[in-house]
PDB file of C-alpha atoms in Angstrom:
ATOM      1  CA  MET B   1       0.000   0.000   0.000  1.00 59.00           C
ATOM      2  CA  THR B   2       1.476   3.345  -1.004  1.00 86.00           C
ATOM      3  CA  LYS B   3       1.335   6.265   1.417  1.00 88.00           C
ATOM      4  CA  LEU B   4      -0.740   8.284  -1.019  1.00 90.00           C
ATOM      5  CA  LYS B   5      -3.353   5.537  -1.118  1.00 92.00           C
ATOM      6  CA  ALA B   6      -3.180   5.257   2.664  1.00 94.00           C
ATOM      7  CA  TYR B   7      -3.905   8.984   3.120  1.00 95.00           C
ATOM      8  CA  PHE B   8      -6.822   8.642   0.710  1.00 94.00           C
ATOM      9  CA  GLN B   9      -8.180   5.762   2.832  1.00 94.00           C
ATOM     10  CA  LEU B  10      -7.988   7.940   5.951  1.00 95.00           C
ATOM     11  CA  LEU B  11     -10.423  10.315   4.250  1.00 94.00           C
ATOM     12  CA  LYS B  12     -13.121   7.594   4.066  1.00 93.00           C
ATOM     13  CA  PHE B  13     -13.860   9.232   0.736  1.00 92.00           C
ATOM     14  CA  ARG B  14     -17.284   7.692   0.055  1.00 91.00           C
ATOM     15  CA  LEU B  15     -18.573   8.744   3.474  1.00 90.00           C
ATOM     16  CA  SER B  16     -16.947  12.179   3.237  1.00 93.00           C
ATOM     17  CA  ILE B  17     -18.296  12.926  -0.247  1.00 93.00           C
ATOM     18  CA  THR B  18     -21.806  11.916   0.899  1.00 92.00           C
ATOM     19  CA  VAL B  19     -21.551  14.375   3.796  1.00 92.00           C
ATOM     20  CA  ALA B  20     -20.135  17.086   1.519  1.00 94.00           C
ATOM     21  CA  PHE B  21     -22.940  16.458  -0.994  1.00 96.00           C
ATOM     22  CA  SER B  22     -25.519  17.149   1.741  1.00 97.00           C
ATOM     23  CA  SER B  23     -23.848  20.474   2.531  1.00 97.00           C
ATOM     24  CA  ALA B  24     -24.004  21.440  -1.166  1.00 97.00           C
ATOM     25  CA  ILE B  25     -27.730  20.554  -1.184  1.00 96.00           C
ATOM     26  CA  GLY B  26     -28.264  22.890   1.786  1.00 97.00           C
ATOM     27  CA  TYR B  27     -26.351  25.627  -0.028  1.00 97.00           C
ATOM     28  CA  LEU B  28     -28.351  25.251  -3.257  1.00 96.00           C
ATOM     29  CA  LEU B  29     -31.610  25.389  -1.314  1.00 96.00           C
ATOM     30  CA  GLY B  30     -30.476  28.535   0.512  1.00 95.00           C
ATOM     31  CA  VAL B  31     -29.331  30.705  -2.418  1.00 94.00           C
ATOM     32  CA  HIS B  32     -31.683  32.850  -4.508  1.00 88.00           C
ATOM     33  CA  GLU B  33     -29.737  32.240  -7.727  1.00 85.00           C
ATOM     34  CA  LEU B  34     -28.104  28.861  -8.235  1.00 83.00           C
ATOM     35  CA  ASP B  35     -24.306  29.069  -8.291  1.00 86.00           C
ATOM     36  CA  TRP B  36     -22.830  25.636  -8.977  1.00 90.00           C
ATOM     37  CA  SER B  37     -19.209  26.787  -8.588  1.00 93.00           C
ATOM     38  CA  ARG B  38     -19.836  28.029  -5.037  1.00 95.00           C
ATOM     39  CA  ALA B  39     -21.812  24.863  -4.282  1.00 95.00           C
ATOM     40  CA  LEU B  40     -18.676  22.915  -5.275  1.00 96.00           C
ATOM     41  CA  LEU B  41     -16.629  25.138  -2.938  1.00 97.00           C
ATOM     42  CA  VAL B  42     -18.984  24.252  -0.077  1.00 97.00           C
ATOM     43  CA  MET B  43     -18.529  20.588  -0.995  1.00 97.00           C
ATOM     44  CA  LEU B  44     -14.750  20.956  -1.029  1.00 97.00           C
ATOM     45  CA  GLY B  45     -14.718  22.617   2.386  1.00 97.00           C
ATOM     46  CA  GLY B  46     -17.095  20.004   3.770  1.00 97.00           C
ATOM     47  CA  LEU B  47     -15.021  17.187   2.272  1.00 97.00           C
ATOM     48  CA  ALA B  48     -11.855  18.486   3.959  1.00 97.00           C
ATOM     49  CA  VAL B  49     -13.480  18.981   7.387  1.00 97.00           C
ATOM     50  CA  THR B  50     -15.210  15.581   7.236  1.00 97.00           C
ATOM     51  CA  GLY B  51     -11.970  13.909   6.131  1.00 96.00           C
ATOM     52  CA  SER B  52     -10.246  15.485   9.135  1.00 97.00           C
ATOM     53  CA  ALA B  53     -12.962  14.187  11.499  1.00 97.00           C
ATOM     54  CA  ASN B  54     -12.746  10.703   9.950  1.00 97.00           C
ATOM     55  CA  THR B  55      -8.970  10.684  10.396  1.00 97.00           C
ATOM     56  CA  ILE B  56      -9.284  11.691  14.067  1.00 97.00           C
ATOM     57  CA  ASN B  57     -11.849   8.902  14.472  1.00 97.00           C
ATOM     58  CA  GLN B  58      -9.360   6.355  13.072  1.00 97.00           C
ATOM     59  CA  ILE B  59      -6.531   7.664  15.269  1.00 97.00           C
ATOM     60  CA  HIS B  60      -8.661   7.081  18.378  1.00 96.00           C
ATOM     61  CA  GLU B  61      -9.841   3.654  17.195  1.00 95.00           C
ATOM     62  CA  ARG B  62      -6.592   2.308  15.725  1.00 95.00           C
ATOM     63  CA  ASP B  63      -6.288  -0.497  18.315  1.00 94.00           C
ATOM     64  CA  LEU B  64      -9.988  -1.386  18.099  1.00 94.00           C
ATOM     65  CA  ASP B  65      -9.818  -1.443  14.295  1.00 93.00           C
ATOM     66  CA  LYS B  66      -7.296  -4.291  14.557  1.00 94.00           C
ATOM     67  CA  LEU B  67     -10.007  -6.426  16.165  1.00 93.00           C
ATOM     68  CA  MET B  68     -12.567  -6.086  13.356  1.00 93.00           C
ATOM     69  CA  LYS B  69     -12.405  -7.820   9.971  1.00 90.00           C
ATOM     70  CA  ARG B  70     -13.866  -4.787   8.223  1.00 90.00           C
ATOM     71  CA  THR B  71     -11.209  -2.359   9.509  1.00 92.00           C
ATOM     72  CA  ALA B  72      -8.105  -4.462  10.252  1.00 92.00           C
ATOM     73  CA  LYS B  73      -6.414  -3.435   6.982  1.00 92.00           C
ATOM     74  CA  ARG B  74      -6.794   0.312   7.437  1.00 94.00           C
ATOM     75  CA  PRO B  75      -3.572   2.375   7.274  1.00 95.00           C
ATOM     76  CA  LEU B  76      -3.142   2.872  11.051  1.00 95.00           C
ATOM     77  CA  PRO B  77      -3.746  -0.719  12.270  1.00 95.00           C
ATOM     78  CA  THR B  78      -1.346  -2.007   9.597  1.00 94.00           C
ATOM     79  CA  GLY B  79       1.288   0.622  10.405  1.00 93.00           C
ATOM     80  CA  VAL B  80       1.449   1.998   6.854  1.00 94.00           C
ATOM     81  CA  LEU B  81       0.997   5.455   8.381  1.00 95.00           C
ATOM     82  CA  SER B  82       2.195   6.569  11.809  1.00 95.00           C
ATOM     83  CA  ILE B  83       0.010   8.314  14.376  1.00 96.00           C
ATOM     84  CA  SER B  84       1.970  11.546  13.929  1.00 97.00           C
ATOM     85  CA  GLU B  85       1.493  11.410  10.129  1.00 96.00           C
ATOM     86  CA  ALA B  86      -2.247  10.904  10.639  1.00 97.00           C
ATOM     87  CA  TRP B  87      -2.440  13.843  13.084  1.00 98.00           C
ATOM     88  CA  VAL B  88      -0.636  16.145  10.662  1.00 97.00           C
ATOM     89  CA  PHE B  89      -3.004  15.051   7.890  1.00 97.00           C
ATOM     90  CA  ALA B  90      -6.058  15.648  10.111  1.00 98.00           C
ATOM     91  CA  ILE B  91      -4.878  19.108  11.204  1.00 98.00           C
ATOM     92  CA  VAL B  92      -3.928  20.243   7.682  1.00 98.00           C
ATOM     93  CA  LEU B  93      -7.252  19.002   6.250  1.00 97.00           C
ATOM     94  CA  GLY B  94      -9.267  20.555   9.055  1.00 98.00           C
ATOM     95  CA  LEU B  95      -7.555  23.948   8.828  1.00 98.00           C
ATOM     96  CA  ALA B  96      -7.829  23.974   5.028  1.00 98.00           C
ATOM     97  CA  GLY B  97     -11.550  23.157   5.104  1.00 98.00           C
ATOM     98  CA  LEU B  98     -12.381  25.617   7.880  1.00 98.00           C
ATOM     99  CA  GLY B  99     -10.259  28.311   6.234  1.00 98.00           C
ATOM    100  CA  LEU B 100     -12.008  27.836   2.900  1.00 98.00           C
ATOM    101  CA  LEU B 101     -15.476  28.048   4.490  1.00 98.00           C
ATOM    102  CA  ALA B 102     -14.566  31.123   6.559  1.00 98.00           C
ATOM    103  CA  THR B 103     -12.915  32.933   3.621  1.00 97.00           C
ATOM    104  CA  TYR B 104     -15.420  32.269   0.836  1.00 97.00           C
ATOM    105  CA  PHE B 105     -18.614  32.104   2.904  1.00 97.00           C
ATOM    106  CA  ASN B 106     -18.873  33.277   6.527  1.00 97.00           C
ATOM    107  CA  LEU B 107     -17.472  32.703   9.995  1.00 98.00           C
ATOM    108  CA  LEU B 108     -20.682  31.067  11.241  1.00 98.00           C
ATOM    109  CA  THR B 109     -20.335  28.352   8.586  1.00 98.00           C
ATOM    110  CA  ALA B 110     -16.753  27.678   9.712  1.00 98.00           C
ATOM    111  CA  ALA B 111     -17.740  27.715  13.406  1.00 98.00           C
ATOM    112  CA  LEU B 112     -20.554  25.212  12.873  1.00 98.00           C
ATOM    113  CA  SER B 113     -18.203  22.997  10.847  1.00 98.00           C
ATOM    114  CA  LEU B 114     -15.651  23.109  13.682  1.00 98.00           C
ATOM    115  CA  LEU B 115     -18.389  22.177  16.189  1.00 98.00           C
ATOM    116  CA  SER B 116     -19.356  19.242  13.972  1.00 98.00           C
ATOM    117  CA  LEU B 117     -15.720  18.082  13.765  1.00 98.00           C
ATOM    118  CA  ILE B 118     -15.306  18.259  17.563  1.00 98.00           C
ATOM    119  CA  LEU B 119     -18.569  16.405  18.235  1.00 97.00           C
ATOM    120  CA  TYR B 120     -17.664  13.603  15.805  1.00 97.00           C
ATOM    121  CA  GLY B 121     -13.944  13.262  16.467  1.00 96.00           C
ATOM    122  CA  PHE B 122     -13.739  13.872  20.206  1.00 97.00           C
ATOM    123  CA  ILE B 123     -17.158  13.067  21.725  1.00 97.00           C
ATOM    124  CA  TYR B 124     -19.012  10.572  19.505  1.00 97.00           C
ATOM    125  CA  THR B 125     -15.917   8.461  18.809  1.00 96.00           C
ATOM    126  CA  PRO B 126     -14.955   7.651  22.439  1.00 95.00           C
ATOM    127  CA  LEU B 127     -18.639   7.189  23.383  1.00 96.00           C
ATOM    128  CA  LYS B 128     -18.945   4.240  20.978  1.00 95.00           C
ATOM    129  CA  THR B 129     -17.407   1.873  23.534  1.00 94.00           C
ATOM    130  CA  ILE B 130     -19.261   3.410  26.498  1.00 94.00           C
ATOM    131  CA  SER B 131     -22.957   3.733  25.694  1.00 93.00           C
ATOM    132  CA  PRO B 132     -25.566   3.433  22.911  1.00 92.00           C
ATOM    133  CA  ILE B 133     -26.158   7.180  23.471  1.00 94.00           C
ATOM    134  CA  CYS B 134     -23.249   7.539  21.034  1.00 95.00           C
ATOM    135  CA  VAL B 135     -25.725   7.167  18.141  1.00 95.00           C
ATOM    136  CA  PHE B 136     -27.711  10.200  19.344  1.00 96.00           C
ATOM    137  CA  VAL B 137     -24.498  12.212  19.750  1.00 96.00           C
ATOM    138  CA  GLY B 138     -23.199  11.060  16.349  1.00 96.00           C
ATOM    139  CA  ALA B 139     -26.499  12.001  14.717  1.00 97.00           C
ATOM    140  CA  ILE B 140     -25.884  15.674  15.617  1.00 97.00           C
ATOM    141  CA  PRO B 141     -22.759  16.167  13.442  1.00 97.00           C
ATOM    142  CA  GLY B 142     -24.310  13.700  10.995  1.00 96.00           C
ATOM    143  CA  GLY B 143     -27.326  15.970  10.598  1.00 97.00           C
ATOM    144  CA  MET B 144     -25.407  19.242  10.374  1.00 97.00           C
ATOM    145  CA  PRO B 145     -24.105  19.275   6.738  1.00 97.00           C
ATOM    146  CA  PRO B 146     -27.293  20.620   5.056  1.00 97.00           C
ATOM    147  CA  LEU B 147     -27.697  23.114   7.907  1.00 98.00           C
ATOM    148  CA  ILE B 148     -24.105  24.254   7.352  1.00 98.00           C
ATOM    149  CA  GLY B 149     -24.767  24.547   3.602  1.00 98.00           C
ATOM    150  CA  TRP B 150     -27.839  26.712   4.243  1.00 98.00           C
ATOM    151  CA  VAL B 151     -25.823  28.970   6.576  1.00 98.00           C
ATOM    152  CA  ALA B 152     -23.079  29.222   3.924  1.00 98.00           C
ATOM    153  CA  ALA B 153     -25.714  30.510   1.488  1.00 97.00           C
ATOM    154  CA  THR B 154     -27.611  32.849   3.819  1.00 96.00           C
ATOM    155  CA  GLY B 155     -25.334  33.665   6.749  1.00 96.00           C
ATOM    156  CA  VAL B 156     -28.314  32.978   9.036  1.00 95.00           C
ATOM    157  CA  LEU B 157     -29.180  29.990  11.223  1.00 95.00           C
ATOM    158  CA  GLY B 158     -32.901  30.226  10.467  1.00 93.00           C
ATOM    159  CA  VAL B 159     -35.798  27.817  10.793  1.00 96.00           C
ATOM    160  CA  GLU B 160     -35.158  26.451   7.272  1.00 96.00           C
ATOM    161  CA  ALA B 161     -31.660  25.366   8.328  1.00 97.00           C
ATOM    162  CA  TRP B 162     -33.157  23.512  11.300  1.00 98.00           C
ATOM    163  CA  VAL B 163     -35.709  21.806   9.022  1.00 97.00           C
ATOM    164  CA  LEU B 164     -32.883  20.434   6.860  1.00 97.00           C
ATOM    165  CA  PHE B 165     -30.996  19.406  10.005  1.00 98.00           C
ATOM    166  CA  GLY B 166     -34.090  17.673  11.421  1.00 97.00           C
ATOM    167  CA  ILE B 167     -34.600  15.478   8.354  1.00 97.00           C
ATOM    168  CA  GLN B 168     -30.973  14.350   8.201  1.00 97.00           C
ATOM    169  CA  PHE B 169     -30.745  13.994  12.008  1.00 97.00           C
ATOM    170  CA  MET B 170     -33.775  11.687  12.126  1.00 97.00           C
ATOM    171  CA  TRP B 171     -32.498   9.688   9.135  1.00 97.00           C
ATOM    172  CA  GLN B 172     -29.317   8.868  11.072  1.00 96.00           C
ATOM    173  CA  PHE B 173     -31.097   6.487  13.482  1.00 97.00           C
ATOM    174  CA  PRO B 174     -32.448   3.842  11.065  1.00 97.00           C
ATOM    175  CA  HIS B 175     -29.236   4.279   9.051  1.00 96.00           C
ATOM    176  CA  PHE B 176     -26.848   3.788  11.991  1.00 95.00           C
ATOM    177  CA  TRP B 177     -28.844   1.029  13.660  1.00 97.00           C
ATOM    178  CA  ALA B 178     -29.274  -0.962  10.438  1.00 97.00           C
ATOM    179  CA  ILE B 179     -25.480  -0.857   9.937  1.00 96.00           C
ATOM    180  CA  ALA B 180     -24.946  -1.807  13.591  1.00 95.00           C
ATOM    181  CA  TRP B 181     -27.339  -4.759  13.172  1.00 96.00           C
ATOM    182  CA  VAL B 182     -25.516  -6.018  10.064  1.00 95.00           C
ATOM    183  CA  LEU B 183     -22.047  -5.544  11.605  1.00 94.00           C
ATOM    184  CA  ASP B 184     -23.024  -6.564  15.151  1.00 92.00           C
ATOM    185  CA  GLU B 185     -20.466  -9.382  15.478  1.00 91.00           C
ATOM    186  CA  ASP B 186     -17.618  -7.177  14.266  1.00 91.00           C
ATOM    187  CA  TYR B 187     -18.680  -4.321  16.531  1.00 93.00           C
ATOM    188  CA  LYS B 188     -18.840  -6.641  19.560  1.00 91.00           C
ATOM    189  CA  ARG B 189     -15.222  -7.670  18.962  1.00 91.00           C
ATOM    190  CA  ALA B 190     -14.228  -4.016  19.371  1.00 91.00           C
ATOM    191  CA  GLY B 191     -16.649  -3.391  22.242  1.00 92.00           C
ATOM    192  CA  PHE B 192     -18.786  -0.900  20.297  1.00 92.00           C
ATOM    193  CA  LYS B 193     -22.240  -0.327  21.810  1.00 91.00           C
ATOM    194  CA  MET B 194     -24.195   0.931  18.813  1.00 91.00           C
ATOM    195  CA  LEU B 195     -27.579  -0.803  19.024  1.00 92.00           C
ATOM    196  CA  PRO B 196     -30.150   0.842  21.323  1.00 89.00           C
ATOM    197  CA  THR B 197     -30.491  -0.406  24.894  1.00 73.00           C
ATOM    198  CA  PRO B 198     -30.452  -3.301  25.740  1.00 77.00           C
ATOM    199  CA  GLY B 199     -28.446  -3.700  22.554  1.00 73.00           C
ATOM    200  CA  GLY B 200     -30.041  -6.788  21.069  1.00 85.00           C
ATOM    201  CA  LYS B 201     -30.997  -7.677  17.510  1.00 92.00           C
ATOM    202  CA  ASP B 202     -34.600  -8.067  18.597  1.00 93.00           C
ATOM    203  CA  LEU B 203     -38.106  -6.671  18.195  1.00 94.00           C
ATOM    204  CA  ARG B 204     -37.429  -3.758  20.575  1.00 94.00           C
ATOM    205  CA  THR B 205     -34.561  -2.527  18.421  1.00 95.00           C
ATOM    206  CA  ALA B 206     -36.567  -3.113  15.230  1.00 96.00           C
ATOM    207  CA  PHE B 207     -39.475  -1.129  16.735  1.00 96.00           C
ATOM    208  CA  GLN B 208     -37.175   1.818  17.490  1.00 96.00           C
ATOM    209  CA  ILE B 209     -35.852   1.738  13.922  1.00 97.00           C
ATOM    210  CA  MET B 210     -39.455   1.775  12.670  1.00 97.00           C
ATOM    211  CA  THR B 211     -40.401   4.694  14.961  1.00 97.00           C
ATOM    212  CA  TYR B 212     -37.622   6.994  13.749  1.00 97.00           C
ATOM    213  CA  THR B 213     -38.316   6.049  10.125  1.00 97.00           C
ATOM    214  CA  LEU B 214     -42.004   6.871  10.618  1.00 98.00           C
ATOM    215  CA  LEU B 215     -41.101  10.315  12.005  1.00 97.00           C
ATOM    216  CA  LEU B 216     -39.189  11.046   8.801  1.00 97.00           C
ATOM    217  CA  ILE B 217     -42.454  11.252   6.822  1.00 97.00           C
ATOM    218  CA  PRO B 218     -43.963  14.338   8.545  1.00 97.00           C
ATOM    219  CA  LEU B 219     -40.494  15.905   8.842  1.00 97.00           C
ATOM    220  CA  SER B 220     -39.964  15.590   5.098  1.00 96.00           C
ATOM    221  CA  LEU B 221     -43.106  17.714   4.509  1.00 96.00           C
ATOM    222  CA  LEU B 222     -41.675  20.706   6.408  1.00 97.00           C
ATOM    223  CA  PRO B 223     -39.750  22.114   3.378  1.00 96.00           C
ATOM    224  CA  LEU B 224     -43.127  22.511   1.647  1.00 95.00           C
ATOM    225  CA  GLN B 225     -44.637  24.070   4.768  1.00 94.00           C
ATOM    226  CA  PHE B 226     -41.856  26.663   4.980  1.00 94.00           C
ATOM    227  CA  GLY B 227     -41.793  27.439   1.257  1.00 91.00           C
ATOM    228  CA  MET B 228     -38.356  25.903   0.641  1.00 92.00           C
ATOM    229  CA  ALA B 229     -39.635  23.609  -2.107  1.00 90.00           C
ATOM    230  CA  GLY B 230     -42.881  22.614  -3.815  1.00 91.00           C
ATOM    231  CA  LYS B 231     -45.435  19.819  -3.864  1.00 94.00           C
ATOM    232  CA  ILE B 232     -43.514  17.523  -6.239  1.00 95.00           C
ATOM    233  CA  SER B 233     -40.579  17.049  -3.850  1.00 96.00           C
ATOM    234  CA  ALA B 234     -43.043  16.614  -0.970  1.00 96.00           C
ATOM    235  CA  MET B 235     -44.786  13.798  -2.866  1.00 97.00           C
ATOM    236  CA  ILE B 236     -41.445  12.157  -3.689  1.00 97.00           C
ATOM    237  CA  ALA B 237     -40.383  12.439  -0.021  1.00 97.00           C
ATOM    238  CA  VAL B 238     -43.625  10.828   1.181  1.00 97.00           C
ATOM    239  CA  VAL B 239     -43.378   7.965  -1.337  1.00 97.00           C
ATOM    240  CA  CYS B 240     -39.719   7.344  -0.394  1.00 97.00           C
ATOM    241  CA  GLY B 241     -40.620   7.591   3.295  1.00 97.00           C
ATOM    242  CA  VAL B 242     -43.423   5.033   2.983  1.00 97.00           C
ATOM    243  CA  LEU B 243     -41.187   2.611   1.053  1.00 97.00           C
ATOM    244  CA  PHE B 244     -38.449   3.092   3.653  1.00 97.00           C
ATOM    245  CA  LEU B 245     -40.984   2.482   6.436  1.00 97.00           C
ATOM    246  CA  MET B 246     -42.208  -0.731   4.793  1.00 97.00           C
ATOM    247  CA  GLN B 247     -38.667  -2.104   5.009  1.00 97.00           C
ATOM    248  CA  THR B 248     -38.766  -1.639   8.788  1.00 97.00           C
ATOM    249  CA  PHE B 249     -41.961  -3.720   9.032  1.00 97.00           C
ATOM    250  CA  TYR B 250     -40.066  -6.591   7.393  1.00 97.00           C
ATOM    251  CA  LEU B 251     -37.356  -6.210  10.048  1.00 97.00           C
ATOM    252  CA  MET B 252     -39.953  -6.221  12.838  1.00 96.00           C
ATOM    253  CA  ARG B 253     -41.488  -9.376  11.408  1.00 97.00           C
ATOM    254  CA  THR B 254     -38.255 -11.328  10.847  1.00 96.00           C
ATOM    255  CA  CYS B 255     -35.514  -9.660  12.960  1.00 95.00           C
ATOM    256  CA  SER B 256     -33.121 -10.908  10.277  1.00 96.00           C
ATOM    257  CA  LYS B 257     -29.792  -9.658   8.982  1.00 96.00           C
ATOM    258  CA  LYS B 258     -31.238  -9.612   5.464  1.00 97.00           C
ATOM    259  CA  ALA B 259     -34.004  -7.211   6.551  1.00 97.00           C
ATOM    260  CA  ALA B 260     -31.438  -4.973   8.285  1.00 97.00           C
ATOM    261  CA  MET B 261     -29.340  -4.934   5.103  1.00 97.00           C
ATOM    262  CA  ASN B 262     -32.406  -3.872   3.123  1.00 97.00           C
ATOM    263  CA  ILE B 263     -32.883  -0.926   5.503  1.00 97.00           C
ATOM    264  CA  MET B 264     -29.197  -0.056   5.264  1.00 96.00           C
ATOM    265  CA  PHE B 265     -29.300   0.090   1.455  1.00 96.00           C
ATOM    266  CA  GLY B 266     -32.678   1.802   1.591  1.00 96.00           C
ATOM    267  CA  SER B 267     -31.203   4.529   3.785  1.00 96.00           C
ATOM    268  CA  PHE B 268     -28.399   5.089   1.257  1.00 95.00           C
ATOM    269  CA  LEU B 269     -31.048   5.693  -1.424  1.00 96.00           C
ATOM    270  CA  TYR B 270     -33.597   7.647   0.624  1.00 97.00           C
ATOM    271  CA  LEU B 271     -31.539  10.681   1.596  1.00 96.00           C
ATOM    272  CA  PRO B 272     -29.967  11.648  -1.779  1.00 96.00           C
ATOM    273  CA  ILE B 273     -33.266  11.050  -3.640  1.00 97.00           C
ATOM    274  CA  VAL B 274     -35.193  13.313  -1.258  1.00 97.00           C
ATOM    275  CA  GLN B 275     -32.468  15.981  -1.231  1.00 96.00           C
ATOM    276  CA  ILE B 276     -32.045  16.016  -5.023  1.00 96.00           C
ATOM    277  CA  ALA B 277     -35.855  16.223  -5.372  1.00 96.00           C
ATOM    278  CA  LEU B 278     -35.839  19.339  -3.154  1.00 96.00           C
ATOM    279  CA  VAL B 279     -33.234  21.052  -5.362  1.00 94.00           C
ATOM    280  CA  PHE B 280     -34.922  20.134  -8.653  1.00 92.00           C
ATOM    281  CA  ASP B 281     -38.265  21.252  -7.257  1.00 89.00           C
ATOM    282  CA  LYS B 282     -36.701  24.625  -6.506  1.00 81.00           C
ATOM    283  CA  LEU B 283     -35.327  24.784 -10.075  1.00 75.00           C
TER     284      LEU B 283
END
């Protein structure tokens, strides 16, 4: 493994670009006239800050990553990169991303991005081995990208920003818990407590996944209520929400890994479809 490839792996690029995409969606919804070049700048800043947070996460979990099949070959457990190299990478990325957001947008955008980085890298990460409350804490920085994008566009932390945050925040729970269900054995090796109390792959956990997915449906109608988008995106959001909810009924009925995987893949589809629908509805 080359060092260049190792640094790229520290980014967790697919996760980071998904987060950055959400911030660009928030930006496009917030501006009066669409400016794709500045939306890309928001994405770039978000990508750098998220990559920094992901690197800090891997620094903290380097010994735990050795215990899991999924993560044992990451750059830090294998020793391809040293801890000091990873810290330098995290600091440079973080400063570059925050600097870009502060310079080209506003200080509030940079401050919120810094808060998100701190919550993910220094609070959520250590909580993973302590309590299932980590999922709630992790859902806060997880829900912030579209809010940050809106603030980058408007300079104001208004109700619309909180609407976008609320949708992505609520989405985190079925998303996280479905992943935790699928990877439960691996997570137990590392001592991660990701499933809700009492932490079993049972009907109680499936019911909680269903509850949060159900709440997504009325939340997804708020952009219409606040004039952020029109009826077409609201209809798409409701249809996607109902289909997503139906997957949770299958999990409640079977409590199977297959059903949890369906929810996991469903969550990957739900959020970008709903967010893209909001932008196209505005167009």
